[in-house]
Amino acid sequence: MSALPIDPASALQWQAMREEDLADVAAIEATVYAFPWTLGNFRDSLAAGYQCSTAWIGRELVAYAVVMLALDEAHLLNVAVAAHWQGHGIGRRYMHHLIESARRQKLDMLFLEVRPSNAIGRHLYATLGFKQLGVRRDYYPAVTGREDALFLGLNLDERA
Ligand SMILES: CC(C)(COP(=O)(O)OP(=O)(O)OC[C@H]1O[C@@H](n2cnc3c(N)ncnc32)[C@H](O)[C@@H]1OP(=O)(O)O)[C@@H](O)C(=O)NCCC(=O)NCCS
C-alpha cells in the first residue's frame, strides 16, 4: 500500500463499477463479510442496471456500493470499505456521496438493511439521519442460523 494520505476520505475518486473491477470488488467483499456476495452477484447487478460505483485512492480500489432504483426510491444493496481502509472516514464519505447522488436524481427515500450486530454500520446510518422503519425477520444467514435485518430509511427531503 502507498503512504497513507493525511485524509483518505478527501482523497477519494469516484468511478462507475466496470467489468474489470469485479475481481477486486469480490476479493474485498470476501474479506469484509462472513456471507459475501459472489463475483456473479456483482456482475448480475451491473447487468440489471443497478448503480454500481467504486471509490479509489490513486490506483487502489478502496470501497464500492450497489444501489437499486425503483420509482422515486433508492435501495442501498451493498456498501463496503476494504478492511485495511476502514475507520478512516471513507464509509461516511461514501454515504454522503450516495445521498447527494440520490438527491440530485430527485429521489425521495434511500433504504437499506443492516444487521443488528453491525454496530459500526448502525452508528454510521443513525448519525446520517436514517430511521428504523421495520425489522425483516431471519433476513440474513448467520453462523447460528439466521439473523434479522433492521430496515432503515432516509427521507431525502430532510437534511440530517
Ligand atoms: C460499515 C463500513 C462501510 C463503514 O466504513 P468505514 O470507512 O469503516 O467507516 P468510517 O471510518 O467512515 O466510520 C464511520 C463511523 O463508524 C465509527 N467506526 C469506524 N470503525 C470503527 C470501529 N472499528 N469501532 C468503532 N467505531 C468505528 C467511526 O468512529 C465513525 O463514527 P464517527 O464519525 O461518529 O466517529 C465498513 O466498516 C465496512 O465496509 N464494513 C463491512 C461491510 C459492512 O458492514 N457494510 C455495511 C452493511 S449494511
Short mmCIF file of C-alpha atoms and ligand atoms in Angstrom, two decimals:
data_model
loop_
_atom_site.label_atom_id
_atom_site.label_comp_id
_atom_site.label_asym_id
_atom_site.label_seq_id
_atom_site.Cartn_x
_atom_site.Cartn_y
_atom_site.Cartn_z
CA MET A 1 0.00 0.00 0.00
CA SER A 2 1.23 3.51 -0.74
CA ALA A 3 1.76 6.08 2.01
CA LEU A 4 -1.48 6.95 3.84
CA PRO A 5 -2.82 10.32 2.65
CA ILE A 6 -3.44 12.76 5.51
CA ASP A 7 -7.21 12.44 4.96
CA PRO A 8 -8.12 9.33 2.95
CA ALA A 9 -11.79 10.32 2.70
CA SER A 10 -10.99 13.58 0.92
CA ALA A 11 -8.66 11.75 -1.49
CA LEU A 12 -11.46 9.54 -2.83
CA GLN A 13 -12.19 9.49 -6.53
CA TRP A 14 -15.44 8.02 -7.82
CA GLN A 15 -15.92 5.79 -10.81
CA ALA A 16 -18.73 3.61 -12.12
CA MET A 17 -18.02 -0.06 -11.43
CA ARG A 18 -16.65 -1.83 -14.52
CA GLU A 19 -16.42 -5.46 -15.51
CA GLU A 20 -12.65 -5.31 -14.98
CA ASP A 21 -13.16 -4.18 -11.36
CA LEU A 22 -15.20 -7.23 -10.41
CA ALA A 23 -12.33 -9.46 -9.30
CA ASP A 24 -11.03 -6.77 -6.92
CA VAL A 25 -14.54 -5.95 -5.69
CA ALA A 26 -15.27 -9.62 -4.98
CA ALA A 27 -11.90 -10.00 -3.25
CA ILE A 28 -12.70 -7.12 -0.88
CA GLU A 29 -16.22 -8.46 -0.38
CA ALA A 30 -14.86 -11.87 0.66
CA THR A 31 -12.69 -10.28 3.36
CA VAL A 32 -15.24 -7.92 4.91
CA TYR A 33 -18.37 -10.10 5.09
CA ALA A 34 -18.89 -13.50 6.69
CA PHE A 35 -21.51 -14.19 4.00
CA PRO A 36 -20.20 -12.33 0.94
CA TRP A 37 -21.78 -11.72 -2.42
CA THR A 38 -20.15 -13.66 -5.22
CA LEU A 39 -18.50 -12.08 -8.24
CA GLY A 40 -21.56 -13.26 -10.14
CA ASN A 41 -23.85 -11.25 -7.84
CA PHE A 42 -21.93 -8.09 -8.74
CA ARG A 43 -21.96 -8.99 -12.44
CA ASP A 44 -25.72 -9.52 -12.25
CA SER A 45 -26.08 -6.11 -10.55
CA LEU A 46 -24.21 -4.45 -13.43
CA ALA A 47 -26.34 -6.33 -15.97
CA ALA A 48 -29.53 -5.29 -14.15
CA GLY A 49 -28.55 -1.64 -14.46
CA TYR A 50 -28.12 -1.03 -10.75
CA GLN A 51 -25.99 1.97 -9.84
CA CYS A 52 -22.71 0.23 -9.07
CA SER A 53 -19.91 2.58 -8.06
CA THR A 54 -16.36 2.38 -6.80
CA ALA A 55 -14.09 4.66 -4.78
CA TRP A 56 -10.38 4.89 -5.43
CA ILE A 57 -7.33 6.32 -3.75
CA GLY A 58 -4.82 6.65 -6.53
CA ARG A 59 -4.87 3.32 -8.35
CA GLU A 60 -6.23 1.35 -5.39
CA LEU A 61 -9.87 0.34 -5.20
CA VAL A 62 -10.85 1.07 -1.59
CA ALA A 63 -14.65 0.86 -1.50
CA TYR A 64 -17.75 0.14 -3.57
CA ALA A 65 -21.51 0.34 -3.44
CA VAL A 66 -24.54 -1.05 -5.25
CA VAL A 67 -27.80 0.91 -5.35
CA MET A 68 -31.06 -0.26 -6.91
CA LEU A 69 -33.56 2.35 -8.06
CA ALA A 70 -37.31 1.80 -8.12
CA LEU A 71 -39.60 4.69 -8.99
CA ASP A 72 -38.65 7.55 -6.65
CA GLU A 73 -36.77 5.36 -4.21
CA ALA A 74 -33.23 4.05 -3.91
CA HIS A 75 -32.26 0.88 -2.10
CA LEU A 76 -28.65 0.50 -1.00
CA LEU A 77 -27.94 -3.20 -1.52
CA ASN A 78 -24.27 -3.18 -0.63
CA VAL A 79 -21.59 -0.81 0.59
CA ALA A 80 -18.19 -1.83 1.84
CA VAL A 81 -14.75 -0.42 2.53
CA ALA A 82 -11.63 -2.58 2.13
CA ALA A 83 -10.63 -3.91 5.55
CA HIS A 84 -7.33 -2.05 5.84
CA TRP A 85 -9.00 1.25 4.88
CA GLN A 86 -11.83 1.01 7.41
CA GLY A 87 -12.05 3.52 10.24
CA HIS A 88 -10.65 6.45 8.22
CA GLY A 89 -13.92 8.14 7.35
CA ILE A 90 -14.27 6.53 3.92
CA GLY A 91 -17.60 4.83 4.71
CA ARG A 92 -19.11 8.10 5.94
CA ARG A 93 -17.79 10.00 2.92
CA TYR A 94 -19.18 7.30 0.61
CA MET A 95 -22.61 7.52 2.24
CA HIS A 96 -22.63 11.31 1.78
CA HIS A 97 -21.71 10.75 -1.87
CA LEU A 98 -24.60 8.28 -2.32
CA ILE A 99 -27.08 10.53 -0.52
CA GLU A 100 -26.08 13.55 -2.63
CA SER A 101 -26.32 11.44 -5.78
CA ALA A 102 -29.83 10.29 -4.80
CA ARG A 103 -30.86 13.89 -4.09
CA ARG A 104 -29.53 15.05 -7.47
CA GLN A 105 -31.71 12.36 -9.06
CA LYS A 106 -34.70 13.83 -7.17
CA LEU A 107 -35.34 10.59 -5.30
CA ASP A 108 -37.50 10.65 -2.18
CA MET A 109 -36.10 7.89 0.01
CA LEU A 110 -32.94 5.85 0.47
CA PHE A 111 -33.49 2.46 2.09
CA LEU A 112 -31.11 -0.19 3.37
CA GLU A 113 -30.93 -3.23 5.62
CA VAL A 114 -28.34 -3.69 8.36
CA ARG A 115 -27.61 -6.49 10.76
CA PRO A 116 -28.41 -5.67 14.41
CA SER A 117 -24.90 -6.98 15.19
CA ASN A 118 -23.25 -4.43 12.83
CA ALA A 119 -22.54 -1.74 15.42
CA ILE A 120 -20.37 0.36 13.09
CA GLY A 121 -22.93 0.34 10.30
CA ARG A 122 -25.80 1.12 12.67
CA HIS A 123 -23.88 4.02 14.22
CA LEU A 124 -22.96 5.36 10.78
CA TYR A 125 -26.52 5.23 9.44
CA ALA A 126 -28.09 6.65 12.62
CA THR A 127 -25.73 9.62 12.59
CA LEU A 128 -26.61 10.25 8.93
CA GLY A 129 -30.28 10.53 9.85
CA PHE A 130 -31.57 7.09 8.87
CA LYS A 131 -34.61 5.96 10.86
CA GLN A 132 -35.62 2.39 11.60
CA LEU A 133 -38.77 1.54 9.62
CA GLY A 134 -39.09 -2.13 10.49
CA VAL A 135 -37.47 -5.49 11.12
CA ARG A 136 -37.13 -8.19 8.48
CA ARG A 137 -37.21 -11.49 10.36
CA ASP A 138 -34.50 -14.06 9.53
CA TYR A 139 -33.30 -11.95 6.61
CA TYR A 140 -29.59 -12.79 6.77
CA PRO A 141 -27.69 -16.05 7.01
CA ALA A 142 -25.74 -16.27 10.25
CA VAL A 143 -23.33 -18.67 11.89
CA THR A 144 -26.08 -19.79 14.23
CA GLY A 145 -28.87 -19.97 11.65
CA ARG A 146 -30.46 -16.69 10.60
CA GLU A 147 -30.25 -13.07 11.77
CA ASP A 148 -32.90 -10.37 11.49
CA ALA A 149 -32.32 -7.25 9.43
CA LEU A 150 -33.13 -3.76 10.60
CA PHE A 151 -34.86 -1.96 7.74
CA LEU A 152 -33.79 1.69 7.66
CA GLY A 153 -34.81 4.65 5.56
CA LEU A 154 -33.59 8.19 4.99
CA ASN A 155 -36.05 10.82 3.84
CA LEU A 156 -34.01 12.64 1.20
CA ASP A 157 -36.10 15.80 1.53
CA GLU A 158 -34.91 16.23 5.10
CA ARG A 159 -31.43 17.45 5.93
CA ALA A 160 -29.81 15.37 8.69
C1 LIG B 1 -19.62 -0.20 7.65
C2 LIG B 1 -18.48 0.40 6.82
C3 LIG B 1 -18.95 0.64 5.38
C4 LIG B 1 -18.07 1.74 7.44
O1 LIG B 1 -16.99 2.28 6.71
P1 LIG B 1 -15.68 2.87 7.46
O2 LIG B 1 -14.88 3.58 6.44
O3 LIG B 1 -15.04 1.79 8.23
O4 LIG B 1 -16.38 3.88 8.47
P2 LIG B 1 -15.90 5.36 8.87
O5 LIG B 1 -14.42 5.35 9.09
O6 LIG B 1 -16.47 6.32 7.91
O7 LIG B 1 -16.59 5.50 10.28
C5 LIG B 1 -17.98 5.59 10.41
C6 LIG B 1 -18.32 5.66 11.86
O8 LIG B 1 -18.09 4.38 12.45
C7 LIG B 1 -17.15 4.50 13.52
N1 LIG B 1 -16.20 3.40 13.43
C8 LIG B 1 -15.46 3.05 12.35
N2 LIG B 1 -14.71 1.99 12.63
C9 LIG B 1 -14.98 1.67 13.92
C10 LIG B 1 -14.51 0.66 14.79
N3 LIG B 1 -13.62 -0.25 14.39
N4 LIG B 1 -15.03 0.62 16.03
C11 LIG B 1 -15.94 1.52 16.43
N5 LIG B 1 -16.42 2.51 15.66
C12 LIG B 1 -15.94 2.58 14.42
C13 LIG B 1 -16.42 5.79 13.29
O9 LIG B 1 -15.98 6.33 14.51
C14 LIG B 1 -17.43 6.64 12.60
O10 LIG B 1 -18.26 7.32 13.50
P3 LIG B 1 -17.97 8.85 13.90
O11 LIG B 1 -17.81 9.60 12.59
O12 LIG B 1 -19.20 9.25 14.66
O13 LIG B 1 -16.71 8.86 14.71
C15 LIG B 1 -17.22 -0.51 6.83
O14 LIG B 1 -16.80 -0.70 8.16
C16 LIG B 1 -17.40 -1.85 6.16
O15 LIG B 1 -17.19 -1.97 4.96
N6 LIG B 1 -17.82 -2.87 6.94
C17 LIG B 1 -18.00 -4.22 6.38
C18 LIG B 1 -19.16 -4.27 5.42
C19 LIG B 1 -20.42 -3.69 6.02
O16 LIG B 1 -20.76 -3.96 7.18
N7 LIG B 1 -21.14 -2.89 5.20
C20 LIG B 1 -22.39 -2.31 5.61
C21 LIG B 1 -23.50 -3.31 5.51
S1 LIG B 1 -25.08 -2.62 5.99
#
